[in-house]
Amino acid sequence: MPFAYNGEHPVFFEVKGQGEPLVLLHGFMNDHLIWSDLSYVKSLKNDFNLILIDLRGYGQSYKPHDPDEYYLTHRVKDVVAVLDLLNLRKAHMMGYSMGGRVAFGFAKYAKERVKTLIIGGMSPFGKIPIDMNKRIELLKNGMEGLVINYEQQYGKLPEKVRQRILNNDHQALIADTIDTRNWQGMAELLPEIDLPVFYFCGENDYFYEETLQAAKLIPNVTYVSIPEANHQQAYVKKRLILPQILEFLKNNRF
């Protein structure tokens, strides 16, 4: 099983498919397998060399319990370590939710390693419209309370996804949540992003209005609203978004 290393810290990844390199960055509670669960891998692997990464705190990657270890700079360096190991100077970068925040981080800290950015369900303004203190309280006794709370909001999870989420290190997720709560955003960066950006969000997502504001500030942006979709549904409804992502990538090849 392949690992890259950021210093001594392991970063787990898998590579599937062939074509131009496309890094996929998952959201909170998940790991790299979510992209297979949602059939993104099946839909993209014939056209792209997919690099599926377990972000810090998840899957088989490094799981620190110190919030300072989740700074965006560390997470960007984790992904850069994978690119270096694969001898990739640049890659397309796609992230959803927490993964979208990491993708924004590349625009600030390592834009020379990025060909395009595809970001969904994330605001760059640092105002996370979620009760992070409630999340931390739910996590103190393990993962089950958070999973139950999630299912009350969004519906029952597929059983294999549910079990995988329950296996998370809840102390690592507490540390991750504290870092997210403290994040100040990067609004000042938006007018300076000189990369092609595909930006999407569900119209019922709590980030929606902020993503509309952010899109107005990014020079080379393609923005897509997903109708009747909340934060979880926007990328699950891939038939509404994937054809447009593929068109964007087709128009921005290496």
PDB file of C-alpha atoms in Angstrom:
ATOM      1  CA  MET A   1       0.000   0.000   0.000  1.00  0.00           C
ATOM      2  CA  PRO A   2       1.515   3.341  -1.025  1.00  0.00           C
ATOM      3  CA  PHE A   3       2.491   5.986   1.478  1.00  0.00           C
ATOM      4  CA  ALA A   4       4.213   9.305   0.992  1.00  0.00           C
ATOM      5  CA  TYR A   5       5.837  11.062   3.947  1.00  0.00           C
ATOM      6  CA  ASN A   6       5.685  14.676   5.077  1.00  0.00           C
ATOM      7  CA  GLY A   7       8.698  14.503   7.340  1.00  0.00           C
ATOM      8  CA  GLU A   8       7.952  11.437   9.473  1.00  0.00           C
ATOM      9  CA  HIS A   9       4.198  11.618   8.969  1.00  0.00           C
ATOM     10  CA  PRO A  10       2.581   9.065   6.620  1.00  0.00           C
ATOM     11  CA  VAL A  11       0.134  10.125   3.918  1.00  0.00           C
ATOM     12  CA  PHE A  12      -1.829   7.242   2.435  1.00  0.00           C
ATOM     13  CA  PHE A  13      -2.896   7.391  -1.204  1.00  0.00           C
ATOM     14  CA  GLU A  14      -4.013   5.234  -4.104  1.00  0.00           C
ATOM     15  CA  VAL A  15      -3.653   5.815  -7.828  1.00  0.00           C
ATOM     16  CA  LYS A  16      -6.255   4.655 -10.315  1.00  0.00           C
ATOM     17  CA  GLY A  17      -6.847   5.234 -14.014  1.00  0.00           C
ATOM     18  CA  GLN A  18      -4.796   6.891 -16.715  1.00  0.00           C
ATOM     19  CA  GLY A  19      -4.511  10.337 -18.218  1.00  0.00           C
ATOM     20  CA  GLU A  20      -3.759  13.754 -16.758  1.00  0.00           C
ATOM     21  CA  PRO A  21      -3.268  13.729 -12.956  1.00  0.00           C
ATOM     22  CA  LEU A  22      -6.329  14.670 -10.894  1.00  0.00           C
ATOM     23  CA  VAL A  23      -6.080  14.756  -7.094  1.00  0.00           C
ATOM     24  CA  LEU A  24      -9.325  14.066  -5.188  1.00  0.00           C
ATOM     25  CA  LEU A  25      -9.625  15.480  -1.656  1.00  0.00           C
ATOM     26  CA  HIS A  26     -12.442  14.215   0.564  1.00  0.00           C
ATOM     27  CA  GLY A  27     -14.541  15.944   3.208  1.00  0.00           C
ATOM     28  CA  PHE A  28     -14.931  15.697   6.986  1.00  0.00           C
ATOM     29  CA  MET A  29     -15.542  12.213   8.478  1.00  0.00           C
ATOM     30  CA  ASN A  30     -14.706  10.470   5.178  1.00  0.00           C
ATOM     31  CA  ASP A  31     -11.564   9.124   3.541  1.00  0.00           C
ATOM     32  CA  HIS A  32     -10.375   8.467  -0.015  1.00  0.00           C
ATOM     33  CA  LEU A  33     -12.878   5.611  -0.454  1.00  0.00           C
ATOM     34  CA  ILE A  34     -15.839   8.003  -0.606  1.00  0.00           C
ATOM     35  CA  TRP A  35     -14.904   8.825  -4.210  1.00  0.00           C
ATOM     36  CA  SER A  36     -15.387   5.175  -5.134  1.00  0.00           C
ATOM     37  CA  ASP A  37     -18.600   4.934  -3.094  1.00  0.00           C
ATOM     38  CA  LEU A  38     -20.052   7.824  -5.114  1.00  0.00           C
ATOM     39  CA  SER A  39     -18.761   6.380  -8.430  1.00  0.00           C
ATOM     40  CA  TYR A  40     -16.477   9.330  -9.186  1.00  0.00           C
ATOM     41  CA  VAL A  41     -13.617   6.885  -9.680  1.00  0.00           C
ATOM     42  CA  LYS A  42     -15.635   4.803 -12.125  1.00  0.00           C
ATOM     43  CA  SER A  43     -16.688   7.927 -14.034  1.00  0.00           C
ATOM     44  CA  LEU A  44     -13.237   9.539 -14.214  1.00  0.00           C
ATOM     45  CA  LYS A  45     -10.627   6.773 -14.335  1.00  0.00           C
ATOM     46  CA  ASN A  46     -10.714   6.294 -18.112  1.00  0.00           C
ATOM     47  CA  ASP A  47      -9.718   9.917 -18.695  1.00  0.00           C
ATOM     48  CA  PHE A  48      -7.609  10.807 -15.659  1.00  0.00           C
ATOM     49  CA  ASN A  49      -4.848   9.458 -13.476  1.00  0.00           C
ATOM     50  CA  LEU A  50      -6.743   9.732 -10.186  1.00  0.00           C
ATOM     51  CA  ILE A  51      -4.753  10.337  -7.014  1.00  0.00           C
ATOM     52  CA  LEU A  52      -6.955   9.483  -4.039  1.00  0.00           C
ATOM     53  CA  ILE A  53      -5.571  10.746  -0.737  1.00  0.00           C
ATOM     54  CA  ASP A  54      -6.503  10.150   2.895  1.00  0.00           C
ATOM     55  CA  LEU A  55      -6.192  13.625   4.360  1.00  0.00           C
ATOM     56  CA  ARG A  56      -4.414  14.077   7.683  1.00  0.00           C
ATOM     57  CA  GLY A  57      -6.586  12.679  10.485  1.00  0.00           C
ATOM     58  CA  TYR A  58      -8.406  10.146   8.307  1.00  0.00           C
ATOM     59  CA  GLY A  59      -8.108   6.681   6.833  1.00  0.00           C
ATOM     60  CA  GLN A  60      -4.575   5.354   7.011  1.00  0.00           C
ATOM     61  CA  SER A  61      -2.821   8.723   7.179  1.00  0.00           C
ATOM     62  CA  TYR A  62      -1.240  10.441  10.193  1.00  0.00           C
ATOM     63  CA  LYS A  63      -3.835  11.125  12.939  1.00  0.00           C
ATOM     64  CA  PRO A  64      -2.505  13.714  15.400  1.00  0.00           C
ATOM     65  CA  HIS A  65      -4.546  14.816  18.421  1.00  0.00           C
ATOM     66  CA  ASP A  66      -3.015  18.315  18.470  1.00  0.00           C
ATOM     67  CA  PRO A  67      -5.151  20.965  16.676  1.00  0.00           C
ATOM     68  CA  ASP A  68      -1.998  22.797  15.551  1.00  0.00           C
ATOM     69  CA  GLU A  69      -1.084  19.758  13.463  1.00  0.00           C
ATOM     70  CA  TYR A  70      -4.118  20.425  11.245  1.00  0.00           C
ATOM     71  CA  TYR A  71      -3.010  23.843  10.012  1.00  0.00           C
ATOM     72  CA  LEU A  72      -3.709  24.217   6.317  1.00  0.00           C
ATOM     73  CA  THR A  73       0.006  24.525   5.594  1.00  0.00           C
ATOM     74  CA  HIS A  74       0.553  21.001   6.969  1.00  0.00           C
ATOM     75  CA  ARG A  75      -2.268  19.536   4.898  1.00  0.00           C
ATOM     76  CA  VAL A  76      -0.999  21.180   1.727  1.00  0.00           C
ATOM     77  CA  LYS A  77       2.485  19.799   2.408  1.00  0.00           C
ATOM     78  CA  ASP A  78       0.978  16.321   2.882  1.00  0.00           C
ATOM     79  CA  VAL A  79      -0.496  16.451  -0.619  1.00  0.00           C
ATOM     80  CA  VAL A  80       2.696  17.948  -2.062  1.00  0.00           C
ATOM     81  CA  ALA A  81       4.581  14.965  -0.595  1.00  0.00           C
ATOM     82  CA  VAL A  82       2.368  12.658  -2.659  1.00  0.00           C
ATOM     83  CA  LEU A  83       2.934  14.712  -5.823  1.00  0.00           C
ATOM     84  CA  ASP A  84       6.688  14.644  -5.205  1.00  0.00           C
ATOM     85  CA  LEU A  85       6.720  10.882  -4.716  1.00  0.00           C
ATOM     86  CA  LEU A  86       4.839  10.452  -7.996  1.00  0.00           C
ATOM     87  CA  ASN A  87       7.195  12.909  -9.758  1.00  0.00           C
ATOM     88  CA  LEU A  88       4.296  15.177 -10.686  1.00  0.00           C
ATOM     89  CA  ARG A  89       5.142  18.833 -11.156  1.00  0.00           C
ATOM     90  CA  LYS A  90       1.456  19.804 -11.398  1.00  0.00           C
ATOM     91  CA  ALA A  91      -1.984  18.248 -11.091  1.00  0.00           C
ATOM     92  CA  HIS A  92      -5.630  19.174 -11.331  1.00  0.00           C
ATOM     93  CA  MET A  93      -6.948  19.534  -7.773  1.00  0.00           C
ATOM     94  CA  MET A  94     -10.522  18.678  -6.769  1.00  0.00           C
ATOM     95  CA  GLY A  95     -11.829  18.975  -3.220  1.00  0.00           C
ATOM     96  CA  TYR A  96     -15.218  18.956  -1.579  1.00  0.00           C
ATOM     97  CA  SER A  97     -16.077  20.584   1.772  1.00  0.00           C
ATOM     98  CA  MET A  98     -12.987  20.088   3.971  1.00  0.00           C
ATOM     99  CA  GLY A  99     -11.151  18.939   0.850  1.00  0.00           C
ATOM    100  CA  GLY A 100     -12.212  22.184  -0.807  1.00  0.00           C
ATOM    101  CA  ARG A 101     -10.531  24.116   1.985  1.00  0.00           C
ATOM    102  CA  VAL A 102      -7.322  22.206   1.277  1.00  0.00           C
ATOM    103  CA  ALA A 103      -7.728  23.063  -2.417  1.00  0.00           C
ATOM    104  CA  PHE A 104      -8.067  26.754  -1.510  1.00  0.00           C
ATOM    105  CA  GLY A 105      -4.902  26.263   0.541  1.00  0.00           C
ATOM    106  CA  PHE A 106      -3.041  25.228  -2.602  1.00  0.00           C
ATOM    107  CA  ALA A 107      -3.954  28.549  -4.216  1.00  0.00           C
ATOM    108  CA  LYS A 108      -2.199  30.287  -1.323  1.00  0.00           C
ATOM    109  CA  TYR A 109       0.693  28.009  -0.422  1.00  0.00           C
ATOM    110  CA  ALA A 110       1.559  25.901  -3.484  1.00  0.00           C
ATOM    111  CA  LYS A 111      -0.162  27.249  -6.581  1.00  0.00           C
ATOM    112  CA  GLU A 112       2.844  26.296  -8.710  1.00  0.00           C
ATOM    113  CA  ARG A 113       1.797  22.651  -8.221  1.00  0.00           C
ATOM    114  CA  VAL A 114      -1.751  23.163  -9.525  1.00  0.00           C
ATOM    115  CA  LYS A 115      -3.125  23.179 -13.075  1.00  0.00           C
ATOM    116  CA  THR A 116      -6.772  23.810 -12.141  1.00  0.00           C
ATOM    117  CA  LEU A 117      -8.852  24.013  -8.969  1.00  0.00           C
ATOM    118  CA  ILE A 118     -12.244  22.336  -8.605  1.00  0.00           C
ATOM    119  CA  ILE A 119     -13.855  23.304  -5.307  1.00  0.00           C
ATOM    120  CA  GLY A 120     -17.275  22.372  -4.003  1.00  0.00           C
ATOM    121  CA  GLY A 121     -19.249  23.146  -0.864  1.00  0.00           C
ATOM    122  CA  MET A 122     -16.691  25.381   0.850  1.00  0.00           C
ATOM    123  CA  SER A 123     -16.384  29.077   1.630  1.00  0.00           C
ATOM    124  CA  PRO A 124     -12.985  30.804   1.755  1.00  0.00           C
ATOM    125  CA  PHE A 125     -14.190  33.422   4.235  1.00  0.00           C
ATOM    126  CA  GLY A 126     -13.431  31.520   7.437  1.00  0.00           C
ATOM    127  CA  LYS A 127     -16.970  31.820   8.810  1.00  0.00           C
ATOM    128  CA  ILE A 128     -17.975  28.178   9.181  1.00  0.00           C
ATOM    129  CA  PRO A 129     -21.778  28.218   9.702  1.00  0.00           C
ATOM    130  CA  ILE A 130     -21.766  25.089  11.849  1.00  0.00           C
ATOM    131  CA  ASP A 131     -21.860  24.819  15.642  1.00  0.00           C
ATOM    132  CA  MET A 132     -18.327  23.547  16.097  1.00  0.00           C
ATOM    133  CA  ASN A 133     -18.645  23.416  19.879  1.00  0.00           C
ATOM    134  CA  LYS A 134     -21.629  21.085  19.521  1.00  0.00           C
ATOM    135  CA  ARG A 135     -19.607  18.910  17.156  1.00  0.00           C
ATOM    136  CA  ILE A 136     -16.793  18.693  19.693  1.00  0.00           C
ATOM    137  CA  GLU A 137     -19.219  17.732  22.470  1.00  0.00           C
ATOM    138  CA  LEU A 138     -20.727  15.016  20.284  1.00  0.00           C
ATOM    139  CA  LEU A 139     -17.268  13.654  19.528  1.00  0.00           C
ATOM    140  CA  LYS A 140     -16.064  13.478  23.131  1.00  0.00           C
ATOM    141  CA  ASN A 141     -17.711  10.091  23.648  1.00  0.00           C
ATOM    142  CA  GLY A 142     -16.757   8.661  20.261  1.00  0.00           C
ATOM    143  CA  MET A 143     -18.162   8.771  16.745  1.00  0.00           C
ATOM    144  CA  GLU A 144     -21.674   7.414  17.300  1.00  0.00           C
ATOM    145  CA  GLY A 145     -23.267  10.642  18.539  1.00  0.00           C
ATOM    146  CA  LEU A 146     -21.953  12.581  15.553  1.00  0.00           C
ATOM    147  CA  VAL A 147     -23.168   9.927  13.126  1.00  0.00           C
ATOM    148  CA  ILE A 148     -26.644   9.913  14.686  1.00  0.00           C
ATOM    149  CA  ASN A 149     -26.762  13.717  14.500  1.00  0.00           C
ATOM    150  CA  TYR A 150     -25.683  13.603  10.856  1.00  0.00           C
ATOM    151  CA  GLU A 151     -28.352  11.052   9.958  1.00  0.00           C
ATOM    152  CA  GLN A 152     -31.022  13.133  11.674  1.00  0.00           C
ATOM    153  CA  GLN A 153     -30.107  16.019   9.355  1.00  0.00           C
ATOM    154  CA  TYR A 154     -29.335  14.238   6.096  1.00  0.00           C
ATOM    155  CA  GLY A 155     -30.812  10.742   6.254  1.00  0.00           C
ATOM    156  CA  LYS A 156     -29.449   7.252   6.734  1.00  0.00           C
ATOM    157  CA  LEU A 157     -25.916   6.579   5.561  1.00  0.00           C
ATOM    158  CA  PRO A 158     -25.100   3.514   3.454  1.00  0.00           C
ATOM    159  CA  GLU A 159     -24.043   0.832   5.927  1.00  0.00           C
ATOM    160  CA  LYS A 160     -20.461   0.430   4.683  1.00  0.00           C
ATOM    161  CA  VAL A 161     -19.942   4.205   4.781  1.00  0.00           C
ATOM    162  CA  ARG A 162     -21.506   4.360   8.249  1.00  0.00           C
ATOM    163  CA  GLN A 163     -19.191   1.671   9.585  1.00  0.00           C
ATOM    164  CA  ARG A 164     -16.144   3.336   8.082  1.00  0.00           C
ATOM    165  CA  ILE A 165     -17.078   6.667   9.674  1.00  0.00           C
ATOM    166  CA  LEU A 166     -17.649   4.979  13.041  1.00  0.00           C
ATOM    167  CA  ASN A 167     -14.077   3.643  12.827  1.00  0.00           C
ATOM    168  CA  ASN A 168     -12.625   7.165  12.746  1.00  0.00           C
ATOM    169  CA  ASP A 169     -10.317   8.317  15.542  1.00  0.00           C
ATOM    170  CA  HIS A 170     -12.676  10.683  17.374  1.00  0.00           C
ATOM    171  CA  GLN A 171      -9.816  12.468  19.142  1.00  0.00           C
ATOM    172  CA  ALA A 172      -8.257  13.264  15.769  1.00  0.00           C
ATOM    173  CA  LEU A 173     -11.590  14.643  14.548  1.00  0.00           C
ATOM    174  CA  ILE A 174     -11.884  16.817  17.664  1.00  0.00           C
ATOM    175  CA  ALA A 175      -8.454  18.287  16.912  1.00  0.00           C
ATOM    176  CA  ASP A 176      -9.438  18.793  13.270  1.00  0.00           C
ATOM    177  CA  THR A 177     -12.662  20.537  14.343  1.00  0.00           C
ATOM    178  CA  ILE A 178     -10.826  22.887  16.704  1.00  0.00           C
ATOM    179  CA  ASP A 179      -8.504  23.904  13.871  1.00  0.00           C
ATOM    180  CA  THR A 180     -11.484  24.474  11.559  1.00  0.00           C
ATOM    181  CA  ARG A 181     -13.233  26.560  14.226  1.00  0.00           C
ATOM    182  CA  ASN A 182     -10.152  28.778  14.479  1.00  0.00           C
ATOM    183  CA  TRP A 183      -9.598  29.184  10.725  1.00  0.00           C
ATOM    184  CA  GLN A 184      -9.591  32.832   9.629  1.00  0.00           C
ATOM    185  CA  GLY A 185     -10.170  32.174   5.940  1.00  0.00           C
ATOM    186  CA  MET A 186      -8.346  33.664   2.969  1.00  0.00           C
ATOM    187  CA  ALA A 187     -10.689  36.213   1.411  1.00  0.00           C
ATOM    188  CA  GLU A 188      -7.780  38.507   0.556  1.00  0.00           C
ATOM    189  CA  LEU A 189      -6.370  35.828  -1.738  1.00  0.00           C
ATOM    190  CA  LEU A 190      -9.368  35.485  -4.056  1.00  0.00           C
ATOM    191  CA  PRO A 191      -8.627  38.351  -6.511  1.00  0.00           C
ATOM    192  CA  GLU A 192      -5.065  37.029  -6.867  1.00  0.00           C
ATOM    193  CA  ILE A 193      -5.973  33.471  -7.878  1.00  0.00           C
ATOM    194  CA  ASP A 194      -4.656  33.205 -11.434  1.00  0.00           C
ATOM    195  CA  LEU A 195      -5.671  29.572 -11.957  1.00  0.00           C
ATOM    196  CA  PRO A 196      -8.773  28.300 -13.754  1.00  0.00           C
ATOM    197  CA  VAL A 197     -11.310  27.562 -11.001  1.00  0.00           C
ATOM    198  CA  PHE A 198     -14.488  25.479 -11.168  1.00  0.00           C
ATOM    199  CA  TYR A 199     -16.598  26.320  -8.125  1.00  0.00           C
ATOM    200  CA  PHE A 200     -19.913  24.710  -7.214  1.00  0.00           C
ATOM    201  CA  CYS A 201     -22.368  24.605  -4.350  1.00  0.00           C
ATOM    202  CA  GLY A 202     -25.860  23.363  -3.580  1.00  0.00           C
ATOM    203  CA  GLU A 203     -28.499  26.073  -3.385  1.00  0.00           C
ATOM    204  CA  ASN A 204     -29.609  24.740   0.018  1.00  0.00           C
ATOM    205  CA  ASP A 205     -26.069  24.495   1.372  1.00  0.00           C
ATOM    206  CA  TYR A 206     -25.261  26.648   4.408  1.00  0.00           C
ATOM    207  CA  PHE A 207     -22.219  27.898   2.424  1.00  0.00           C
ATOM    208  CA  TYR A 208     -24.249  28.918  -0.635  1.00  0.00           C
ATOM    209  CA  GLU A 209     -24.468  32.704  -0.197  1.00  0.00           C
ATOM    210  CA  GLU A 210     -20.809  32.932   0.735  1.00  0.00           C
ATOM    211  CA  THR A 211     -19.771  30.925  -2.322  1.00  0.00           C
ATOM    212  CA  LEU A 212     -21.723  33.349  -4.524  1.00  0.00           C
ATOM    213  CA  GLN A 213     -19.814  36.245  -2.952  1.00  0.00           C
ATOM    214  CA  ALA A 214     -16.497  34.449  -3.316  1.00  0.00           C
ATOM    215  CA  ALA A 215     -17.104  33.604  -6.974  1.00  0.00           C
ATOM    216  CA  LYS A 216     -17.453  37.318  -7.765  1.00  0.00           C
ATOM    217  CA  LEU A 217     -13.914  37.875  -6.504  1.00  0.00           C
ATOM    218  CA  ILE A 218     -12.128  35.050  -8.346  1.00  0.00           C
ATOM    219  CA  PRO A 219     -10.935  36.249 -11.794  1.00  0.00           C
ATOM    220  CA  ASN A 220     -11.075  33.041 -13.834  1.00  0.00           C
ATOM    221  CA  VAL A 221     -14.000  31.167 -12.299  1.00  0.00           C
ATOM    222  CA  THR A 222     -16.744  28.920 -13.609  1.00  0.00           C
ATOM    223  CA  TYR A 223     -19.498  28.867 -10.986  1.00  0.00           C
ATOM    224  CA  VAL A 224     -22.328  26.328 -10.900  1.00  0.00           C
ATOM    225  CA  SER A 225     -25.307  26.208  -8.527  1.00  0.00           C
ATOM    226  CA  ILE A 226     -26.839  22.804  -7.846  1.00  0.00           C
ATOM    227  CA  PRO A 227     -30.625  23.202  -7.474  1.00  0.00           C
ATOM    228  CA  GLU A 228     -32.464  21.614  -4.554  1.00  0.00           C
ATOM    229  CA  ALA A 229     -29.215  20.343  -3.036  1.00  0.00           C
ATOM    230  CA  ASN A 230     -27.888  20.762   0.493  1.00  0.00           C
ATOM    231  CA  HIS A 231     -24.274  20.414   1.598  1.00  0.00           C
ATOM    232  CA  GLN A 232     -24.259  16.637   1.312  1.00  0.00           C
ATOM    233  CA  GLN A 233     -26.378  16.310  -1.807  1.00  0.00           C
ATOM    234  CA  ALA A 234     -24.437  18.651  -4.093  1.00  0.00           C
ATOM    235  CA  TYR A 235     -21.655  16.193  -4.889  1.00  0.00           C
ATOM    236  CA  VAL A 236     -23.763  13.070  -4.395  1.00  0.00           C
ATOM    237  CA  LYS A 237     -25.924  14.270  -7.310  1.00  0.00           C
ATOM    238  CA  LYS A 238     -22.969  13.804  -9.621  1.00  0.00           C
ATOM    239  CA  ARG A 239     -25.112  13.554 -12.766  1.00  0.00           C
ATOM    240  CA  LEU A 240     -25.818  17.272 -12.293  1.00  0.00           C
ATOM    241  CA  ILE A 241     -22.228  18.321 -11.754  1.00  0.00           C
ATOM    242  CA  LEU A 242     -19.829  15.769 -13.249  1.00  0.00           C
ATOM    243  CA  PRO A 243     -20.517  16.551 -16.944  1.00  0.00           C
ATOM    244  CA  GLN A 244     -19.710  20.210 -16.260  1.00  0.00           C
ATOM    245  CA  ILE A 245     -16.542  19.315 -14.378  1.00  0.00           C
ATOM    246  CA  LEU A 246     -15.437  17.134 -17.292  1.00  0.00           C
ATOM    247  CA  GLU A 247     -16.101  19.954 -19.745  1.00  0.00           C
ATOM    248  CA  PHE A 248     -14.071  22.335 -17.567  1.00  0.00           C
ATOM    249  CA  LEU A 249     -11.163  19.888 -17.430  1.00  0.00           C
ATOM    250  CA  LYS A 250     -11.371  19.295 -21.176  1.00  0.00           C
ATOM    251  CA  ASN A 251     -11.008  23.041 -21.736  1.00  0.00           C
ATOM    252  CA  ASN A 252      -8.044  23.325 -19.350  1.00  0.00           C
ATOM    253  CA  ARG A 253      -5.756  20.452 -20.271  1.00  0.00           C
ATOM    254  CA  PHE A 254      -2.014  20.480 -19.745  1.00  0.00           C
TER     255      PHE A 254
END
